[in-house]
Coordinates of C-alpha atoms in Angstrom, one line a residue:
Chain Q
M1020 CA 29.1 25.5 -15.2
G1021 CA 32.8 25.1 -15.6
K1022 CA 33.4 28.4 -13.7
R1023 CA 31.4 27.3 -10.8
L1024 CA 33.2 24.0 -10.4
V1025 CA 36.6 25.8 -10.4
D1026 CA 35.3 28.4 -7.9
L1027 CA 34.2 25.6 -5.6
T1028 CA 37.4 23.7 -5.8
D1029 CA 39.4 26.8 -5.2
F1030 CA 37.3 27.5 -2.1
M1031 CA 37.6 23.9 -0.8
S1032 CA 41.4 23.7 -1.6
P1033 CA 41.6 19.9 -1.4
E1034 CA 44.9 18.5 -0.3
L1035 CA 44.5 15.1 -1.9
T1036 CA 42.4 14.1 -4.9
V1037 CA 41.6 10.5 -5.5
I1038 CA 39.9 9.3 -8.7
D1039 CA 38.6 5.7 -8.9
A1040 CA 39.4 4.4 -12.4
F1041 CA 39.1 0.7 -11.6
R1042 CA 36.0 -0.1 -13.6
V1043 CA 35.0 2.8 -15.9
L1044 CA 31.6 3.3 -17.5
V1045 CA 32.5 4.8 -20.9
A1046 CA 29.1 5.1 -22.5
H1047 CA 25.4 5.4 -21.5
G1048 CA 26.1 6.7 -18.1
P1049 CA 25.9 8.1 -15.4
S1050 CA 23.0 5.6 -14.6
G1051 CA 22.0 3.1 -17.2
G1052 CA 24.5 1.5 -19.5
N1053 CA 25.3 -2.0 -20.6
L1054 CA 27.9 -4.3 -19.1
K1055 CA 29.8 -4.0 -22.3
D1056 CA 30.1 -0.3 -21.7
V1057 CA 32.3 -0.9 -18.7
V1058 CA 36.1 -1.0 -19.2
D1059 CA 38.4 -2.6 -16.6
M1060 CA 41.1 0.0 -16.3
K1061 CA 42.2 -1.1 -12.9
R1062 CA 43.8 2.2 -12.0
L1063 CA 43.6 4.6 -9.1
I1064 CA 44.6 8.2 -9.7
V1065 CA 46.0 10.0 -6.7
A1066 CA 47.2 13.6 -6.8
T1067 CA 47.7 16.7 -4.7
D1068 CA 46.7 18.9 -7.6
P1069 CA 43.0 18.5 -8.6
T1070 CA 43.5 20.0 -12.0
L1071 CA 46.3 17.6 -12.8
A1072 CA 44.2 14.6 -11.6
D1073 CA 41.3 15.7 -13.8
T1074 CA 43.5 16.3 -16.8
Y1075 CA 45.0 12.8 -16.5
A1076 CA 41.6 11.3 -16.1
A1077 CA 40.3 13.0 -19.2
K1078 CA 43.3 11.7 -21.2
L1079 CA 42.7 8.3 -19.8
A1080 CA 39.0 8.5 -20.9
G1081 CA 40.2 9.3 -24.4
R1082 CA 39.0 13.0 -24.4
D1083 CA 40.9 16.2 -25.1
P1084 CA 41.2 17.7 -21.6
F1085 CA 40.4 21.2 -23.0
S1086 CA 37.1 20.0 -24.3
V1087 CA 36.0 19.6 -20.6
P1088 CA 34.7 23.0 -19.5
Y1089 CA 36.1 23.0 -16.0
I1090 CA 39.6 21.9 -17.1
A1091 CA 39.6 24.6 -19.7
E1092 CA 38.5 27.2 -17.1
A1093 CA 41.2 26.0 -14.6
A1094 CA 43.8 26.4 -17.4
R1095 CA 42.6 29.8 -18.2
R1096 CA 42.9 30.9 -14.5
S1097 CA 46.2 29.0 -14.0
F1098 CA 44.5 27.1 -11.2
G1099 CA 46.8 24.2 -10.7
N1100 CA 48.9 22.5 -13.3
H1101 CA 47.1 21.4 -16.5
N1102 CA 50.2 20.3 -18.3
I1103 CA 50.8 16.6 -17.9
D1104 CA 54.1 16.5 -19.7
S1105 CA 55.7 18.8 -17.1
A1106 CA 54.2 17.0 -14.2
D1107 CA 55.8 14.5 -11.9
I1108 CA 53.9 11.3 -12.3
A1109 CA 54.8 8.1 -10.7
Q1110 CA 53.3 4.8 -11.7
I1111 CA 53.0 2.3 -8.9
V1112 CA 52.0 -1.2 -9.7
V1113 CA 50.3 -3.1 -7.0
Chain J
M912 CA -13.7 -16.6 36.5
K913 CA -13.1 -14.0 33.9
K914 CA -10.7 -16.3 32.0
L915 CA -12.6 -16.5 28.8
V916 CA -13.0 -12.7 28.5
L917 CA -9.3 -12.2 29.2
L918 CA -8.5 -14.9 26.6
R919 CA -10.7 -13.2 24.1
R920 CA -9.2 -9.8 24.7
S921 CA -5.7 -11.2 24.4
S922 CA -6.6 -12.8 21.2
Q923 CA -8.0 -9.6 19.8
V924 CA -5.0 -7.6 20.8
F925 CA -2.7 -10.3 19.4
F926 CA -4.4 -10.3 16.0
L927 CA -4.5 -6.6 15.8
G928 CA -0.8 -6.4 16.7
L929 CA -0.1 -9.1 14.1
F930 CA -2.1 -7.2 11.5
I931 CA -0.2 -4.0 12.1
Y932 CA 3.1 -5.8 12.3
I933 CA 2.5 -7.4 8.9
L934 CA 1.6 -4.1 7.3
W935 CA 4.5 -2.4 9.0
S936 CA 6.9 -4.9 7.5
T937 CA 5.4 -4.5 4.1
T938 CA 8.3 -2.5 2.9
Y939 CA 11.7 -3.1 1.3
P940 CA 13.2 -5.7 1.7
L941 CA 10.1 -7.7 2.6
K942 CA 11.8 -9.6 5.4
G943 CA 8.8 -9.7 7.8
A944 CA 8.0 -13.1 9.4
L945 CA 4.7 -13.3 7.5
H946 CA 3.9 -12.5 3.9
P947 CA 2.1 -9.2 3.3
D948 CA -0.8 -11.2 1.8
T949 CA -1.6 -13.1 5.0
F950 CA -4.6 -11.3 6.3
F951 CA -6.1 -10.6 2.9
K952 CA -6.0 -14.3 2.1
A953 CA -7.9 -14.9 5.3
S954 CA -10.9 -12.9 4.3
P955 CA -13.4 -15.1 2.6
L956 CA -15.3 -12.1 1.3
I957 CA -12.3 -10.8 -0.6
I958 CA -11.1 -14.2 -1.9
L959 CA -14.4 -15.8 -2.7
I960 CA -16.0 -12.8 -4.2
T961 CA -13.0 -12.0 -6.3
S962 CA -12.8 -15.6 -7.4
I963 CA -16.4 -15.6 -8.4
S964 CA -16.3 -12.3 -10.3
Q965 CA -13.1 -13.1 -12.1
R966 CA -14.0 -16.8 -12.7
I967 CA -10.7 -18.1 -11.3
V968 CA -9.6 -19.9 -8.2
L969 CA -7.4 -17.6 -6.1
N970 CA -4.6 -18.5 -3.8
G971 CA -6.0 -18.5 -0.3
T972 CA -9.3 -20.1 -1.1
L973 CA -8.4 -23.1 1.0
L974 CA -7.7 -21.0 4.1
C975 CA -11.0 -19.2 3.6
L976 CA -13.0 -22.4 3.4
I977 CA -11.3 -23.6 6.6
L978 CA -12.3 -20.4 8.3
I979 CA -15.9 -20.8 7.1
A980 CA -15.9 -24.4 8.3
L981 CA -14.7 -23.3 11.7
T982 CA -17.5 -20.8 11.8
L983 CA -20.0 -23.5 11.0
I984 CA -18.9 -25.2 14.1
L985 CA -18.0 -22.4 16.5
G986 CA -20.0 -19.5 15.4
R987 CA -18.7 -16.0 14.6
F988 CA -15.4 -16.4 16.4
F989 CA -13.6 -14.4 13.7
C990 CA -15.7 -11.3 14.4
G991 CA -15.2 -11.6 18.2
W992 CA -11.7 -12.9 18.5
V993 CA -9.7 -12.1 15.3
C994 CA -11.0 -9.2 13.2
P995 CA -8.7 -6.2 13.6
L996 CA -11.5 -3.8 12.7
G997 CA -13.7 -5.5 15.3
T998 CA -11.0 -5.0 17.9
T999 CA -10.8 -1.3 17.0
I1000 CA -14.6 -1.0 17.1
D1001 CA -14.7 -2.8 20.5
G1002 CA -12.0 -0.3 21.7
M1003 CA -14.2 2.6 20.6
G1004 CA -17.3 1.1 22.1
A1005 CA -15.6 0.6 25.5
L1006 CA -15.3 4.4 25.7
R1007 CA -19.0 4.5 26.3
Q1008 CA -19.8 2.1 29.1
R1009 CA -23.5 1.7 28.4
G1010 CA -24.4 1.8 24.8
L1011 CA -27.9 2.1 23.4
E1012 CA -30.2 -0.9 23.9
L1013 CA -32.4 -1.4 20.9
K1014 CA -35.8 -3.0 20.9
D1015 CA -36.0 -6.4 19.2
G1016 CA -37.7 -5.0 16.2
S1017 CA -35.1 -2.3 15.5
N1018 CA -32.3 -4.8 16.1
K1019 CA -33.7 -7.1 13.6
R1020 CA -34.2 -4.4 11.0
L1021 CA -30.6 -3.2 11.5
S1022 CA -29.1 -6.6 11.3
R1023 CA -30.9 -7.3 8.1
V1024 CA -29.1 -4.5 6.3
K1025 CA -25.9 -6.4 6.2
Y1026 CA -27.6 -9.3 4.4
I1027 CA -28.8 -6.9 1.7
I1028 CA -25.3 -5.7 1.3
L1029 CA -23.9 -9.2 1.1
T1030 CA -26.5 -10.3 -1.4
A1031 CA -25.8 -7.3 -3.6
I1032 CA -22.1 -8.1 -3.5
I1033 CA -22.7 -11.7 -4.4
L1034 CA -25.0 -10.8 -7.2
L1035 CA -22.6 -8.3 -8.6
A1036 CA -19.8 -10.9 -8.5
L1037 CA -22.0 -13.3 -10.4
V1038 CA -22.3 -10.8 -13.2
G1039 CA -18.6 -10.1 -13.1
T1040 CA -18.1 -7.1 -10.9
Q1041 CA -16.1 -7.3 -7.7
A1042 CA -17.5 -5.0 -5.1
A1043 CA -16.1 -6.7 -2.0
W1044 CA -13.5 -4.0 -1.7
I1045 CA -16.0 -1.3 -0.8
L1046 CA -17.1 -2.7 2.6
D1047 CA -14.6 -5.5 3.5
P1048 CA -13.4 -4.8 7.0
I1049 CA -9.8 -6.2 6.5
V1050 CA -9.3 -4.0 3.4
I1051 CA -10.7 -0.9 5.1
M1052 CA -8.5 -1.4 8.1
A1053 CA -5.5 -2.1 5.9
R1054 CA -5.9 1.0 3.9
F1055 CA -6.2 3.1 7.0
V1056 CA -3.1 1.5 8.6
S1057 CA -0.9 1.5 5.5
L1058 CA -1.9 4.9 4.0
N1059 CA -2.8 7.0 7.0
L1060 CA -1.6 5.5 10.3
I1061 CA 1.9 4.3 9.6
P1062 CA 3.0 7.3 7.4
T1063 CA 1.7 9.6 10.1
I1064 CA 3.6 7.8 12.9
T1065 CA 6.9 7.6 10.9
L1066 CA 6.5 11.2 9.9
L1067 CA 6.0 12.3 13.5
V1068 CA 8.9 10.3 14.7
D1069 CA 11.1 11.8 12.0
K1070 CA 10.1 15.3 12.9
A1071 CA 10.6 14.7 16.6
F1072 CA 14.1 13.4 16.0
Q1073 CA 15.0 16.3 13.6
Y1074 CA 13.7 18.8 16.1
A1075 CA 15.6 17.2 19.0
I1076 CA 18.8 16.9 17.1
R1077 CA 18.7 20.6 16.1
A1078 CA 17.4 22.0 19.4
T1079 CA 19.4 20.1 22.1
D1080 CA 23.0 19.4 22.9
F1081 CA 22.8 15.7 22.5
Y1082 CA 23.6 15.8 18.8
E1083 CA 25.8 12.7 18.5
P1084 CA 23.9 10.1 20.5
L1085 CA 20.6 11.3 19.1
Q1086 CA 21.9 11.0 15.5
D1087 CA 23.2 7.5 16.2
L1088 CA 19.9 6.4 17.8
Y1089 CA 18.0 7.9 14.8
R1090 CA 20.1 6.1 12.3
A1091 CA 19.9 2.8 14.2
L1092 CA 16.1 3.1 14.4
K1093 CA 15.9 4.0 10.7
G1094 CA 17.9 1.0 9.8
S1095 CA 15.8 -1.4 11.7
V1096 CA 12.3 -0.7 13.1
L1097 CA 11.4 2.6 11.4
G1098 CA 12.4 1.7 7.9
A1099 CA 14.4 4.0 5.6
K1100 CA 11.4 5.7 4.0
T1101 CA 8.4 7.6 5.1
G1102 CA 5.4 7.1 3.0
Y1103 CA 3.5 10.1 1.7
F1104 CA 0.0 9.8 0.3
P1105 CA -1.6 13.1 -0.5
N1106 CA -4.8 11.5 -1.8
S1107 CA -5.6 9.5 1.4
T1108 CA -7.8 11.9 3.2
L1109 CA -11.0 10.2 2.1
I1110 CA -9.7 6.9 3.4
L1111 CA -9.1 8.5 6.8
I1112 CA -12.6 10.0 6.8
L1113 CA -14.3 6.7 5.9
F1114 CA -12.3 5.0 8.7
L1115 CA -13.2 7.7 11.3
F1116 CA -16.8 7.4 10.3
I1117 CA -16.8 3.7 10.9
S1118 CA -15.0 4.0 14.2
A1119 CA -17.3 6.7 15.4
G1120 CA -20.4 4.5 15.0
P1121 CA -19.6 2.4 18.1
L1122 CA -19.7 5.5 20.2
F1123 CA -23.5 5.5 19.7
L1124 CA -24.3 1.8 19.3
K1125 CA -21.8 -0.9 20.2
R1126 CA -20.5 -2.9 17.2
F1127 CA -22.7 -0.8 14.9
W1128 CA -20.6 -1.8 11.9
C1129 CA -20.6 -5.5 12.7
R1130 CA -24.3 -5.6 13.3
G1131 CA -25.6 -3.6 10.5
I1132 CA -23.1 -3.2 7.6
C1133 CA -20.2 -5.6 7.5
P1134 CA -20.7 -8.0 4.6
L1135 CA -18.0 -10.4 6.0
G1136 CA -19.9 -10.4 9.2
A1137 CA -23.1 -11.2 7.2
L1138 CA -21.3 -14.1 5.6
Y1139 CA -20.1 -15.5 8.9
S1140 CA -23.6 -14.9 10.4
L1141 CA -25.1 -17.2 7.8
A1142 CA -22.4 -19.8 8.5
A1143 CA -22.9 -19.5 12.3
R1144 CA -26.7 -20.0 12.2
Y1145 CA -26.7 -23.6 13.1
S1146 CA -23.4 -23.9 15.0
P1147 CA -23.1 -26.7 17.5
L1148 CA -21.4 -24.4 20.0
E1149 CA -24.1 -22.4 21.7
R1150 CA -25.0 -20.3 24.7
I1151 CA -26.7 -22.3 27.5
V1152 CA -28.5 -20.7 30.4
D1153 CA -29.5 -23.3 33.0
E1154 CA -32.0 -21.4 35.1
C1155 CA -32.5 -17.9 33.8
T1156 CA -33.9 -15.4 36.3
K1157 CA -34.7 -12.9 33.5
C1158 CA -32.8 -10.1 35.2
G1159 CA -31.7 -8.7 31.8
I1160 CA -28.1 -7.9 32.7
C1161 CA -26.7 -10.0 29.9
R1162 CA -28.9 -8.3 27.4
S1163 CA -27.7 -4.9 28.4
R1164 CA -24.1 -6.0 28.2
C1165 CA -24.4 -7.8 24.8
R1166 CA -22.4 -5.8 22.4
T1167 CA -24.1 -7.0 19.2
G1168 CA -27.7 -7.1 20.6
A1169 CA -27.8 -10.8 20.1
I1170 CA -29.9 -11.4 23.2
R1171 CA -33.5 -10.7 22.7
E1172 CA -36.2 -9.4 25.1
D1173 CA -37.2 -12.9 26.0
M1174 CA -33.6 -13.8 26.9
S1175 CA -33.2 -16.2 24.0
Y1176 CA -30.3 -15.3 21.7
S1177 CA -29.5 -15.2 18.0
K1178 CA -26.6 -17.3 17.0
S1179 CA -25.9 -15.4 13.9
E1180 CA -25.5 -12.1 15.8
C1181 CA -23.4 -13.5 18.7
V1182 CA -19.7 -12.9 18.3
L1183 CA -18.6 -15.0 21.2
C1184 CA -17.4 -12.1 23.3
M1185 CA -18.2 -14.0 26.5
D1186 CA -19.4 -10.9 28.3
C1187 CA -22.8 -12.5 29.1
V1188 CA -21.1 -15.4 30.8
Y1189 CA -19.4 -13.2 33.3
S1190 CA -22.0 -10.6 33.8
C1191 CA -24.6 -13.2 34.7
K1192 CA -25.1 -12.7 38.4
P1193 CA -26.4 -16.2 39.3
H1194 CA -23.5 -17.6 37.1
V1195 CA -25.8 -19.8 35.1
T1196 CA -24.6 -18.9 31.7
R1197 CA -22.0 -20.8 29.7
F1198 CA -21.1 -21.9 26.2
G1199 CA -21.1 -25.5 25.3
M1200 CA -22.1 -28.0 22.7
P1201 CA -25.3 -29.6 23.9
I1202 CA -25.7 -31.4 20.5
F1203 CA -23.3 -33.9 21.8
K1204 CA -25.5 -34.6 24.7
G1205 CA -28.3 -35.4 22.3
R1206 CA -30.3 -32.3 22.9
L1207 CA -30.8 -29.7 20.2
D1208 CA -33.5 -27.5 21.6
R1209 CA -34.8 -25.3 18.7
E1210 CA -37.0 -23.4 21.2
R1211 CA -33.9 -22.1 23.1
I1212 CA -32.2 -20.9 19.9
G1213 CA -35.3 -19.1 18.6
R1214 CA -35.7 -17.8 15.1
S1215 CA -32.6 -16.1 13.8
G1216 CA -31.3 -14.8 10.5
I1217 CA -33.8 -14.4 7.7
S1218 CA -37.1 -16.0 6.9
R1219 CA -38.1 -17.1 3.4
R1220 CA -40.1 -13.9 2.8
G1221 CA -37.2 -11.9 4.1
F1222 CA -34.9 -13.5 1.6
L1223 CA -37.1 -12.7 -1.3
F1224 CA -37.3 -9.1 -0.1
L1225 CA -33.5 -9.1 0.1
L1226 CA -33.3 -10.4 -3.5
G1227 CA -35.6 -7.6 -4.7
A1228 CA -33.8 -4.9 -2.9
S1229 CA -30.4 -6.0 -4.0
S1230 CA -31.4 -6.2 -7.6
L1231 CA -32.5 -2.6 -7.6
F1232 CA -29.2 -1.6 -6.0
L1233 CA -27.5 -3.8 -8.6
T1234 CA -29.1 -2.1 -11.6
G1235 CA -28.0 1.3 -10.4
L1236 CA -24.4 0.2 -10.1
I1237 CA -24.3 -1.7 -13.4
N1238 CA -25.3 1.3 -15.4
R1239 CA -22.6 3.4 -13.9
R1240 CA -20.1 0.7 -14.5
G1241 CA -21.0 0.5 -18.2
S1242 CA -20.0 4.1 -18.8
D1243 CA -16.6 3.6 -17.1
A1244 CA -15.7 0.4 -18.9
Y1245 CA -14.2 2.1 -21.9
G1246 CA -11.0 0.1 -21.4
A1247 CA -8.2 2.6 -21.5
S1248 CA -7.8 4.8 -18.5
G1249 CA -5.6 7.9 -18.4
V1250 CA -3.5 6.7 -15.5
I1251 CA -0.2 4.8 -15.4
R1252 CA -0.8 1.5 -13.7
P1253 CA 1.9 -0.6 -11.9
P1254 CA 4.1 -2.8 -14.2
A1255 CA 2.3 -5.5 -16.1
A1256 CA -1.0 -4.8 -14.4
L1257 CA -4.1 -6.6 -15.8
K1258 CA -6.0 -4.9 -18.5
E1259 CA -8.0 -1.9 -17.2
E1260 CA -11.4 -3.5 -16.8
E1261 CA -10.0 -6.6 -15.1
F1262 CA -7.6 -4.6 -13.1
V1263 CA -10.3 -2.4 -11.6
D1264 CA -12.2 -5.5 -10.8
R1265 CA -9.4 -7.7 -9.4
C1266 CA -7.8 -4.9 -7.3
V1267 CA -9.2 -5.0 -3.7
R1268 CA -7.6 -1.7 -2.9
C1269 CA -5.7 -3.2 0.0
G1270 CA -2.9 -0.6 -0.2
N1271 CA -0.1 -3.1 -0.1
C1272 CA 1.5 -2.1 -3.4
M1273 CA 1.4 1.6 -2.4
K1274 CA 2.8 0.8 1.0
V1275 CA 5.7 -1.2 -0.4
C1276 CA 6.6 0.9 -3.4
I1277 CA 10.2 1.8 -2.8
T1278 CA 10.0 5.3 -4.3
N1279 CA 6.5 6.0 -3.0
G1280 CA 5.4 6.5 -6.6
L1281 CA 2.3 4.4 -6.4
Q1282 CA -0.6 6.5 -5.1
P1283 CA -4.3 5.9 -4.6
V1284 CA -6.5 7.1 -7.4
F1285 CA -9.4 9.4 -6.6
M1286 CA -11.7 10.0 -9.5
E1287 CA -9.2 9.7 -12.4
S1288 CA -10.4 6.2 -13.2
G1289 CA -14.1 6.8 -12.8
I1290 CA -15.9 6.1 -9.5
S1291 CA -15.4 2.3 -9.8
G1292 CA -11.6 2.8 -9.8
I1293 CA -11.3 4.7 -6.6
W1294 CA -8.2 3.8 -4.5
T1295 CA -6.7 1.6 -7.1
P1296 CA -2.9 2.3 -7.5
R1297 CA -1.4 4.6 -10.2
L1298 CA 2.1 5.8 -10.7
V1299 CA 2.7 9.5 -10.1
P1300 CA 6.3 10.1 -11.3
E1301 CA 6.4 13.5 -9.7
I1302 CA 6.3 11.8 -6.4
G1303 CA 8.3 8.6 -7.3
H1304 CA 9.4 6.8 -10.4
C1305 CA 9.1 3.1 -11.0
E1306 CA 12.5 1.8 -10.0
H1307 CA 14.1 -0.2 -12.8
L1308 CA 15.4 -3.0 -10.6
C1309 CA 12.4 -3.4 -8.3
T1310 CA 9.6 -6.0 -8.4
L1311 CA 8.1 -5.3 -4.9
C1312 CA 4.5 -4.4 -5.9
G1313 CA 3.8 -7.6 -7.7
N1314 CA 5.2 -9.6 -4.9
T1315 CA 2.7 -8.1 -2.4
C1316 CA -0.5 -8.0 -4.4
P1317 CA -2.9 -10.5 -2.8
T1318 CA -5.2 -11.1 -5.7
G1319 CA -2.8 -10.9 -8.6
A1320 CA -4.1 -7.6 -10.1
I1321 CA -0.4 -6.8 -10.3
P1322 CA 1.3 -10.1 -11.4
R1323 CA 4.5 -11.4 -9.9
L1324 CA 7.3 -10.6 -12.2
T1325 CA 10.9 -11.8 -12.4
L1326 CA 13.5 -9.1 -12.4
K1327 CA 14.4 -9.9 -16.0
K1328 CA 10.9 -9.5 -17.2
K1329 CA 10.3 -6.4 -15.1
K1330 CA 13.2 -4.6 -16.8
T1331 CA 11.5 -4.9 -20.2
T1332 CA 7.9 -4.3 -19.0
R1333 CA 6.5 -1.1 -20.4
L1334 CA 4.4 1.1 -18.2
G1335 CA 4.0 3.8 -20.8
T1336 CA 6.0 6.2 -23.0
A1337 CA 7.7 9.5 -22.2
K1338 CA 7.1 12.6 -24.2
I1339 CA 9.1 15.8 -24.2
D1340 CA 7.4 19.1 -24.4
T1341 CA 9.9 21.1 -26.4
S1342 CA 8.2 24.3 -25.7
I1343 CA 9.3 24.3 -22.0
C1344 CA 12.3 21.9 -22.1
I1345 CA 15.4 24.0 -21.3
P1346 CA 17.7 23.0 -24.1
W1347 CA 15.0 23.1 -26.7
S1348 CA 13.3 26.4 -25.7
Q1349 CA 16.1 28.3 -24.1
N1350 CA 19.2 26.9 -25.8
R1351 CA 20.8 26.3 -22.4
E1352 CA 22.4 23.2 -21.0
C1353 CA 20.4 20.5 -19.2
I1354 CA 20.4 16.8 -19.9
V1355 CA 19.2 15.6 -16.5
C1356 CA 16.6 13.3 -18.0
E1357 CA 19.1 11.6 -20.2
E1358 CA 21.5 11.1 -17.3
H1359 CA 19.0 9.4 -15.2
C1360 CA 17.5 7.1 -17.7
P1361 CA 18.1 3.5 -16.5
I1362 CA 17.7 1.8 -19.8
P1363 CA 21.1 0.2 -20.8
D1364 CA 21.1 1.9 -24.2
K1365 CA 19.4 5.0 -23.0
A1366 CA 15.9 5.7 -24.1
I1367 CA 16.6 9.4 -24.3
K1368 CA 19.1 10.3 -27.0
L1369 CA 20.9 13.6 -27.5
K1370 CA 20.8 15.7 -30.6
M1371 CA 23.9 18.0 -30.8
E1372 CA 23.1 21.4 -32.2
M1373 CA 25.4 24.3 -32.7
V1374 CA 23.8 27.4 -31.4
G1375 CA 25.6 30.7 -31.2
G1376 CA 29.1 29.3 -30.9
K1377 CA 28.2 26.6 -28.4
I1378 CA 27.1 23.0 -28.8
I1379 CA 23.9 22.4 -27.0
A1380 CA 22.7 18.8 -26.3
K1381 CA 19.0 18.5 -26.9
P1382 CA 17.2 15.4 -25.6
Y1383 CA 14.6 13.3 -27.5
I1384 CA 12.8 10.1 -26.6
D1385 CA 13.7 6.8 -28.3
I1386 CA 10.2 5.3 -28.1
S1387 CA 11.4 1.9 -29.1
L1388 CA 13.4 1.7 -25.9
C1389 CA 11.4 3.8 -23.4
V1390 CA 9.6 1.7 -20.7
G1391 CA 7.9 4.7 -19.1
C1392 CA 9.5 4.4 -15.7
G1393 CA 9.1 8.1 -15.1
I1394 CA 12.5 8.9 -13.6
C1395 CA 13.0 11.5 -16.3
Q1396 CA 9.7 13.1 -15.3
N1397 CA 10.7 12.9 -11.6
K1398 CA 14.1 14.5 -12.1
C1399 CA 13.2 17.2 -14.7
P1400 CA 13.9 20.6 -13.1
V1401 CA 11.2 22.5 -15.1
R1402 CA 8.2 23.8 -13.0
P1403 CA 5.3 24.0 -12.6
E1404 CA 4.8 21.4 -15.3
R1405 CA 7.7 19.0 -16.1
A1406 CA 9.1 19.2 -19.6
V1407 CA 9.1 15.4 -20.0
K1408 CA 6.1 13.4 -19.0
V1409 CA 5.1 9.7 -19.2
Y1410 CA 1.7 8.8 -20.7
P1411 CA 0.2 5.3 -20.5
F1412 CA 0.5 5.0 -24.3
G1413 CA 2.0 1.6 -25.3
A1414 CA 1.8 0.1 -21.8
Y1415 CA 2.0 -3.7 -21.5
R1416 CA -1.0 -5.1 -19.7
T1417 CA -1.4 -8.7 -18.8
G1418 CA -4.2 -10.8 -20.2
S1419 CA -6.2 -10.3 -23.3

């Protein structure tokens, strides 16, 4: 499954990736869940590199990025940058 | 001069249009001008018979009593000016200009049959079985419109648009038009009712009758017509002929055979169509209320309806009919039925009794999950609604079916109550479930479960170096909505199915 997602992203070559992290359902998703499972993170992740966006999002959700199959696969293929520390991240407060 | 006939026809078209409009707007979000219940609450047969057999007073009783009171004064105006099935039957009958003319004797025998049927229905109601749904004209018409006509129309329009969009060069404007129509008139969903063929056949049968004999159904079978006939028997409004030349034209035009060979007429058969007034060559026929002029000529009216001997015969015939039906019912009344009923439906025996098979709940069900039963509930349960999760699940945040049920077989629920109402319980067949039987990934059922704490839990198992999530049902949380069954990718049988076990049913 991870391989297919990376193949698809490679084929689509998105120029901009936007991840909505404003109100995040952290348990009992994707449909279902209690109101108390929702965390107000109030963030928006915008990146030109899809792998970086996903890695950051995984970290934000409290998970090891390499435990997510498609991030691990992207890292294996060197598809995009999976290294947050070496990335250029700007935090803009609105 | 033809004013009354034109007025009658406009009235018929108006009420038929209204009827179809009400059913057309019986869909999410229920914003039609009139409540989906309207026509059902205006059928004394449905309301009064269900009230009697269930020993309660239903909403709409007042309206029905008003209609009967009006019939006592005016005669069978409902049959001639309002009834949507009557309008359809008139339309079919008009295709054949001159129908059969029956002799007095045959006419009388035919018109008696509906009284037998009505008596049987009343007797059954007295012993607690509601059988009005079998032959009530409003319900028969509603089933046809909701489950056959409207789905076919919307399907054809859909297909026409899809074809046009693909085949022509007017892609953009057609798409916009399609979307605009879908958002307003057509409605977002197209109903799909695979089990509705029998309903269509019954309707076609009834509509084909008038091709041979005008108003065949109204004369001979309709129990609502029989009820109105009894009420119309001594109506003050009557047909007056000043100096009859006995030409017989009116008799050949009379659509219910109410005018006899001696040119007198039967008030209980007359549906006030006004044809005789305008076909009378010497123009000596009219309708009026001579009772107010102090004359009530019994001779002119003649003998109509049933005699005392006739009534006793009816009683006997209906009792025989009754015994036959009662025995069959006894074997079906085991209580539990194998089908999933709508949320919080009455207990099975009462449900099958209270449900008038109007088709409203099936029409309005937002996922199209409610479908008509065929034989799964015994013969007495035919056309009652059941949930078929393969076609549609019971949407967690929806309470539409209860809101449109005219007799309360499905009660009105608040959203809060509906969310915890149990329809049944899901069960996973681990011999075909993908993670369980093949050790491959799939947790589609768990992902779709709408219960806040998830009624499907995952058991993590290490298999051959990978962790596979295996789903299992938490039966303390599952409400049996069926979305897991609907989304399960396994074919031909789903790996997770809902059974009616543990369902909450109203009333004990």
